[in-house]
mmCIF file of C-alpha atoms in Angstrom:
data_model
loop_
_atom_site.group_PDB
_atom_site.id
_atom_site.type_symbol
_atom_site.label_atom_id
_atom_site.label_comp_id
_atom_site.label_asym_id
_atom_site.label_seq_id
_atom_site.Cartn_x
_atom_site.Cartn_y
_atom_site.Cartn_z
ATOM 1 C CA MET A 4 48.181 59.095 110.880
ATOM 2 C CA LEU A 5 51.907 58.906 109.854
ATOM 3 C CA GLY A 6 52.814 62.550 109.830
ATOM 4 C CA PRO A 7 51.887 63.693 113.326
ATOM 5 C CA ILE A 8 53.453 60.767 114.539
ATOM 6 C CA ILE A 9 56.617 61.427 112.841
ATOM 7 C CA ASN A 10 56.387 64.755 113.740
ATOM 8 C CA SER A 11 55.113 64.710 117.402
ATOM 9 C CA SER A 12 58.175 61.847 118.270
ATOM 10 C CA CYS A 13 60.560 64.465 116.769
ATOM 11 C CA ILE A 14 59.465 66.765 119.323
ATOM 12 C CA LEU A 15 59.778 64.879 122.236
ATOM 13 C CA PHE A 16 63.227 63.214 121.595
ATOM 14 C CA GLY A 17 64.774 66.672 120.268
ATOM 15 C CA ALA A 18 63.407 67.687 123.721
ATOM 16 C CA LEU A 19 64.959 64.784 125.603
ATOM 17 C CA ILE A 20 68.308 65.140 123.630
ATOM 18 C CA GLY A 21 68.484 68.636 124.091
ATOM 19 C CA SER A 22 67.878 68.532 128.038
ATOM 20 C CA TYR A 23 70.922 65.973 128.290
ATOM 21 C CA ILE A 24 73.635 67.525 125.789
ATOM 22 C CA GLY A 25 72.250 71.705 126.849
ATOM 23 C CA ARG A 26 75.342 72.087 129.086
ATOM 24 C CA LEU A 27 77.737 71.355 126.226
ATOM 25 C CA LEU A 28 76.282 73.991 124.523
ATOM 26 C CA GLY A 29 77.093 77.608 125.215
ATOM 27 C CA GLU A 30 74.762 80.256 126.011
ATOM 28 C CA THR A 31 75.899 83.128 123.357
ATOM 29 C CA PHE A 32 75.801 79.789 120.798
ATOM 30 C CA ARG A 33 72.019 79.051 121.980
ATOM 31 C CA LYS A 34 71.119 82.439 121.750
ATOM 32 C CA HIS A 35 72.249 82.753 118.215
ATOM 33 C CA LEU A 36 70.329 79.881 117.203
ATOM 34 C CA MET A 37 67.104 81.079 118.826
ATOM 35 C CA LEU A 38 68.060 84.537 116.238
ATOM 36 C CA VAL A 39 68.180 81.772 113.596
ATOM 37 C CA PHE A 40 64.957 80.056 114.388
ATOM 38 C CA GLY A 41 63.241 83.472 114.515
ATOM 39 C CA CYS A 42 64.525 84.578 110.803
ATOM 40 C CA ILE A 43 63.642 80.985 109.887
ATOM 41 C CA ASN A 44 59.814 81.811 111.132
ATOM 42 C CA ILE A 45 59.998 85.296 109.507
ATOM 43 C CA GLY A 46 61.016 83.964 106.034
ATOM 44 C CA MET A 47 58.163 81.476 106.218
ATOM 45 C CA GLY A 48 55.909 84.023 107.032
ATOM 46 C CA VAL A 49 56.542 86.088 104.452
ATOM 47 C CA PHE A 50 56.574 83.016 101.750
ATOM 48 C CA MET A 51 53.143 82.107 102.940
ATOM 49 C CA ILE A 52 52.004 85.775 102.721
ATOM 50 C CA SER A 53 52.716 85.574 99.179
ATOM 51 C CA LYS A 54 50.351 83.269 98.224
ATOM 52 C CA THR A 55 47.402 85.126 99.361
ATOM 53 C CA GLN A 56 44.921 85.878 96.845
ATOM 54 C CA ALA A 57 42.761 88.377 98.392
ATOM 55 C CA LEU A 58 44.650 90.409 101.207
ATOM 56 C CA PRO A 59 40.968 92.111 102.991
ATOM 57 C CA PRO A 60 39.326 88.941 104.144
ATOM 58 C CA VAL A 61 42.686 88.064 105.729
ATOM 59 C CA VAL A 62 43.407 91.386 107.603
ATOM 60 C CA CYS A 63 40.023 90.801 108.732
ATOM 61 C CA SER A 64 40.562 87.312 109.890
ATOM 62 C CA LEU A 65 43.796 88.599 111.999
ATOM 63 C CA LEU A 66 41.842 91.618 113.323
ATOM 64 C CA LEU A 67 38.443 89.483 114.067
ATOM 65 C CA GLY A 68 40.377 86.496 115.369
ATOM 66 C CA THR A 69 42.566 88.257 117.547
ATOM 67 C CA LEU A 70 39.608 90.546 118.913
ATOM 68 C CA VAL A 71 37.742 86.993 120.218
ATOM 69 C CA GLY A 72 41.206 85.792 121.497
ATOM 70 C CA GLU A 73 41.606 89.185 123.456
ATOM 71 C CA ILE A 74 37.835 89.234 125.061
ATOM 72 C CA PHE A 75 38.422 85.373 126.044
ATOM 73 C CA ARG A 76 41.564 86.321 126.993
ATOM 74 C CA LEU A 77 43.115 83.284 125.539
ATOM 75 C CA GLU A 78 46.878 84.099 126.047
ATOM 76 C CA TYR A 79 46.523 85.005 129.769
ATOM 77 C CA LEU A 80 44.531 81.589 129.750
ATOM 78 C CA ILE A 81 47.262 79.330 128.444
ATOM 79 C CA MET A 82 50.252 81.041 129.852
ATOM 80 C CA ILE A 83 48.198 80.221 133.083
ATOM 81 C CA ILE A 84 48.421 76.517 131.820
ATOM 82 C CA ALA A 85 52.162 76.987 131.179
ATOM 83 C CA HIS A 86 52.567 78.713 134.645
ATOM 84 C CA LYS A 87 51.200 75.417 136.375
ATOM 85 C CA VAL A 88 53.106 73.035 134.434
ATOM 86 C CA SER A 89 56.357 75.127 134.918
ATOM 87 C CA THR A 90 55.914 75.246 138.311
ATOM 88 C CA ALA A 91 55.443 71.279 138.802
ATOM 89 C CA PHE A 92 58.740 71.247 136.810
ATOM 90 C CA SER A 93 60.663 74.210 138.962
ATOM 91 C CA ARG A 94 63.337 71.826 139.549
ATOM 92 C CA ILE A 95 64.261 71.147 135.857
ATOM 93 C CA GLY A 96 64.260 75.167 135.231
ATOM 94 C CA LYS A 97 66.253 75.746 138.414
ATOM 95 C CA LYS A 98 68.956 73.099 137.790
ATOM 96 C CA GLN A 99 69.794 74.742 134.396
ATOM 97 C CA ASN A 100 69.511 78.651 135.710
ATOM 98 C CA THR A 101 66.065 79.076 133.532
ATOM 99 C CA SER A 102 63.484 81.419 135.345
ATOM 100 C CA LEU A 103 59.875 80.281 135.182
ATOM 101 C CA GLU A 104 59.243 83.542 133.190
ATOM 102 C CA TYR A 105 61.596 82.706 130.588
ATOM 103 C CA MET A 106 59.644 79.099 130.664
ATOM 104 C CA ARG A 107 56.504 80.313 130.252
ATOM 105 C CA GLU A 108 57.532 82.180 127.218
ATOM 106 C CA GLN A 109 58.595 79.708 125.505
ATOM 107 C CA PHE A 110 56.053 77.890 125.841
ATOM 108 C CA SER A 111 54.086 80.636 124.567
ATOM 109 C CA ILE A 112 56.059 80.897 121.431
ATOM 110 C CA PHE A 113 56.948 77.447 120.566
ATOM 111 C CA LEU A 114 53.276 76.263 121.070
ATOM 112 C CA VAL A 115 52.308 78.116 118.043
ATOM 113 C CA VAL A 116 55.569 77.115 116.270
ATOM 114 C CA PHE A 117 54.714 73.126 117.263
ATOM 115 C CA ALA A 118 50.903 73.505 116.900
ATOM 116 C CA GLY A 119 49.667 76.222 115.554
ATOM 117 C CA SER A 120 51.968 76.907 112.272
ATOM 118 C CA GLY A 121 50.543 76.840 108.716
ATOM 119 C CA LEU A 122 53.075 74.136 107.585
ATOM 120 C CA GLY A 123 51.593 72.012 110.228
ATOM 121 C CA PHE A 124 47.949 72.479 109.033
ATOM 122 C CA PHE A 125 48.989 72.210 105.577
ATOM 123 C CA GLY A 126 50.747 69.009 106.051
ATOM 124 C CA ALA A 127 48.045 67.276 108.042
ATOM 125 C CA MET A 128 45.420 68.374 105.325
ATOM 126 C CA GLN A 129 47.507 66.971 102.846
ATOM 127 C CA GLU A 130 47.915 63.575 104.360
ATOM 128 C CA GLY A 131 44.085 63.630 105.247
ATOM 129 C CA LEU A 132 43.372 64.119 101.195
ATOM 130 C CA THR A 133 45.998 62.503 99.665
ATOM 131 C CA GLY A 134 47.681 60.031 102.256
ATOM 132 C CA ASP A 135 51.119 62.044 101.394
ATOM 133 C CA PRO A 136 52.737 62.796 105.029
ATOM 134 C CA SER A 137 55.691 64.476 103.036
ATOM 135 C CA LEU A 138 55.283 68.225 104.429
ATOM 136 C CA LEU A 139 54.579 66.789 107.954
ATOM 137 C CA ILE A 140 57.767 64.834 107.491
ATOM 138 C CA ILE A 141 59.522 68.216 106.334
ATOM 139 C CA LYS A 142 58.274 70.316 109.250
ATOM 140 C CA ALA A 143 59.390 67.520 111.397
ATOM 141 C CA LEU A 144 63.111 67.802 110.352
ATOM 142 C CA LEU A 145 62.334 71.542 111.548
ATOM 143 C CA ASP A 146 61.047 70.709 114.809
ATOM 144 C CA PHE A 147 63.638 68.289 115.755
ATOM 145 C CA PRO A 148 66.804 70.580 116.257
ATOM 146 C CA THR A 149 64.292 73.518 117.340
ATOM 147 C CA ALA A 150 62.954 71.213 120.460
ATOM 148 C CA LEU A 151 66.724 70.245 121.147
ATOM 149 C CA PHE A 152 67.927 73.525 121.364
ATOM 150 C CA ILE A 153 65.105 74.749 123.376
ATOM 151 C CA ALA A 154 65.052 71.935 125.698
ATOM 152 C CA ALA A 155 68.810 73.140 126.233
ATOM 153 C CA ASN A 156 67.288 76.555 127.956
ATOM 154 C CA THR A 157 64.177 74.972 129.214
ATOM 155 C CA GLY A 158 64.508 71.046 130.261
ATOM 156 C CA ALA A 159 62.790 68.054 128.724
ATOM 157 C CA ILE A 160 59.260 69.817 129.867
ATOM 158 C CA ILE A 161 59.498 71.657 126.575
ATOM 159 C CA GLY A 162 58.757 67.892 124.846
ATOM 160 C CA ILE A 163 55.053 68.001 126.350
ATOM 161 C CA LEU A 164 54.365 70.292 123.622
ATOM 162 C CA CYS A 165 54.003 67.415 121.248
ATOM 163 C CA VAL A 166 50.884 66.381 122.764
ATOM 164 C CA PRO A 167 48.638 69.692 121.267
ATOM 165 C CA GLN A 168 50.635 69.159 118.129
ATOM 166 C CA PHE A 169 49.935 66.018 117.940
ATOM 167 C CA LEU A 170 45.869 66.444 118.689
ATOM 168 C CA VAL A 171 45.814 69.454 116.273
ATOM 169 C CA GLN A 172 47.249 67.444 113.495
ATOM 170 C CA ALA A 173 45.288 64.653 114.228
ATOM 171 C CA ILE A 174 41.987 66.619 114.360
ATOM 172 C CA VAL A 175 43.042 68.550 111.032
ATOM 173 C CA LEU A 176 43.500 65.356 109.365
ATOM 174 C CA LEU A 177 40.934 63.226 110.372
ATOM 175 C CA SER A 178 38.529 66.300 109.369
ATOM 176 C CA ALA A 179 39.961 67.202 106.188
ATOM 177 C CA GLY A 180 37.852 64.458 104.062
ATOM 178 C CA PHE A 181 34.968 66.520 105.097
ATOM 179 C CA VAL A 182 36.396 70.069 104.715
ATOM 180 C CA GLY A 183 37.901 69.179 101.270
ATOM 181 C CA GLN A 184 34.691 69.046 99.747
ATOM 182 C CA PHE A 185 34.350 72.709 100.512
ATOM 183 C CA THR A 186 37.705 74.217 100.115
ATOM 184 C CA THR A 187 39.188 75.509 97.192
ATOM 185 C CA PRO A 188 42.589 77.109 95.946
ATOM 186 C CA PHE A 189 41.524 80.458 96.455
ATOM 187 C CA LEU A 190 40.317 79.291 100.438
ATOM 188 C CA LEU A 191 43.417 77.708 101.010
ATOM 189 C CA ASP A 192 45.765 80.229 99.684
ATOM 190 C CA ASN A 193 44.361 82.907 102.065
ATOM 191 C CA PHE A 194 44.139 80.491 104.657
ATOM 192 C CA SER A 195 47.937 80.286 104.108
ATOM 193 C CA GLY A 196 48.344 84.209 104.123
ATOM 194 C CA CYS A 197 46.669 84.038 107.484
ATOM 195 C CA GLY A 198 49.068 81.617 108.934
ATOM 196 C CA GLY A 199 51.776 83.594 107.409
ATOM 197 C CA PHE A 200 51.208 86.651 109.322
ATOM 198 C CA ILE A 201 51.177 84.366 112.367
ATOM 199 C CA MET A 202 54.682 82.766 111.286
ATOM 200 C CA LEU A 203 55.949 86.477 110.924
ATOM 201 C CA ALA A 204 54.930 87.836 114.217
ATOM 202 C CA THR A 205 56.042 84.512 115.822
ATOM 203 C CA GLY A 206 59.490 85.049 114.427
ATOM 204 C CA LEU A 207 59.659 88.838 115.387
ATOM 205 C CA ARG A 208 58.600 87.719 119.003
ATOM 206 C CA THR A 209 61.456 85.225 118.768
ATOM 207 C CA CYS A 210 64.135 87.502 117.906
ATOM 208 C CA GLY A 211 62.711 90.021 121.061
ATOM 209 C CA ILE A 212 61.942 92.632 118.300
ATOM 210 C CA MET A 213 58.060 92.926 119.275
ATOM 211 C CA GLN A 214 55.736 91.008 121.657
ATOM 212 C CA PHE A 215 52.979 90.051 119.652
ATOM 213 C CA PRO A 216 49.838 88.235 121.314
ATOM 214 C CA ILE A 217 50.387 85.396 119.242
ATOM 215 C CA LEU A 218 48.265 82.707 121.106
ATOM 216 C CA SER A 219 45.153 85.429 120.767
ATOM 217 C CA MET A 220 45.848 85.215 117.179
ATOM 218 C CA LEU A 221 45.269 81.679 116.697
ATOM 219 C CA PRO A 222 41.335 82.195 116.392
ATOM 220 C CA ALA A 223 42.134 84.029 112.677
ATOM 221 C CA PHE A 224 42.739 80.502 111.433
ATOM 222 C CA LEU A 225 38.782 79.782 112.218
ATOM 223 C CA CYS A 226 37.541 83.132 110.437
ATOM 224 C CA SER A 227 39.945 82.681 107.581
ATOM 225 C CA MET A 228 37.791 80.423 105.476
ATOM 226 C CA PRO A 229 34.526 81.665 106.389
ATOM 227 C CA LEU A 230 35.564 85.512 105.635
ATOM 228 C CA SER A 231 37.049 84.434 102.479
ATOM 229 C CA LEU A 232 33.662 83.011 101.021
ATOM 230 C CA LEU A 233 32.107 85.989 101.980
ATOM 231 C CA TRP A 234 34.804 87.852 99.797
ATOM 232 C CA LEU A 235 34.169 85.838 97.159
ATOM 233 C CA HIS A 236 30.337 85.955 97.386
ATOM 234 C CA PHE A 237 30.213 89.905 97.304
ATOM 235 C CA PHE A 238 33.294 91.289 95.702
ATOM 236 C CA ALA A 239 34.505 88.413 93.317
#
């Protein structure tokens, strides 16, 4: 459980530090760094997509997962929760001239960056299977400056995202032993490709290029391995 603890702690401390030094960072500087983070997400997404062994089941996973997310209005429900949390901490937003709408948008994006990234899933799965937390430590090094600069805009409230991230990684880590009995390199590579598309969409949204329904796309993770198994059974 070392990896999830380190990763979530980095988000929390990054948010706390960023909320205090935010006034020392110019708005243009912060915006430029956000574009860089968006570019990094795009690059990571492209890299993860390149590992895909069979594109059809990955595409079907994204379509089916997004359909499920839209039917259950997953993005809307999470945004409502973000709205309630943002309202509770509205004084922070006003103090830093940050609108609640902007805070909700950041919650939507960075909930995926922190809790829904492919690197986090694979890192937790690796630690669960081998005891090696190295991938999650790498993710922690990326998440710390991300949380710091986001908190410069939104305040320390963004640090609350360490909770869903820890829960997701802990669940994946604890279930890795069971899931590992059924996974193969083919399934993992397609899982990576699915996460890559979501990371790519996250990067484009971070850069303000296109407002993808990122949270509604998350059920695609659950569809990836079953559909890849069906692909192997009928077409391999």
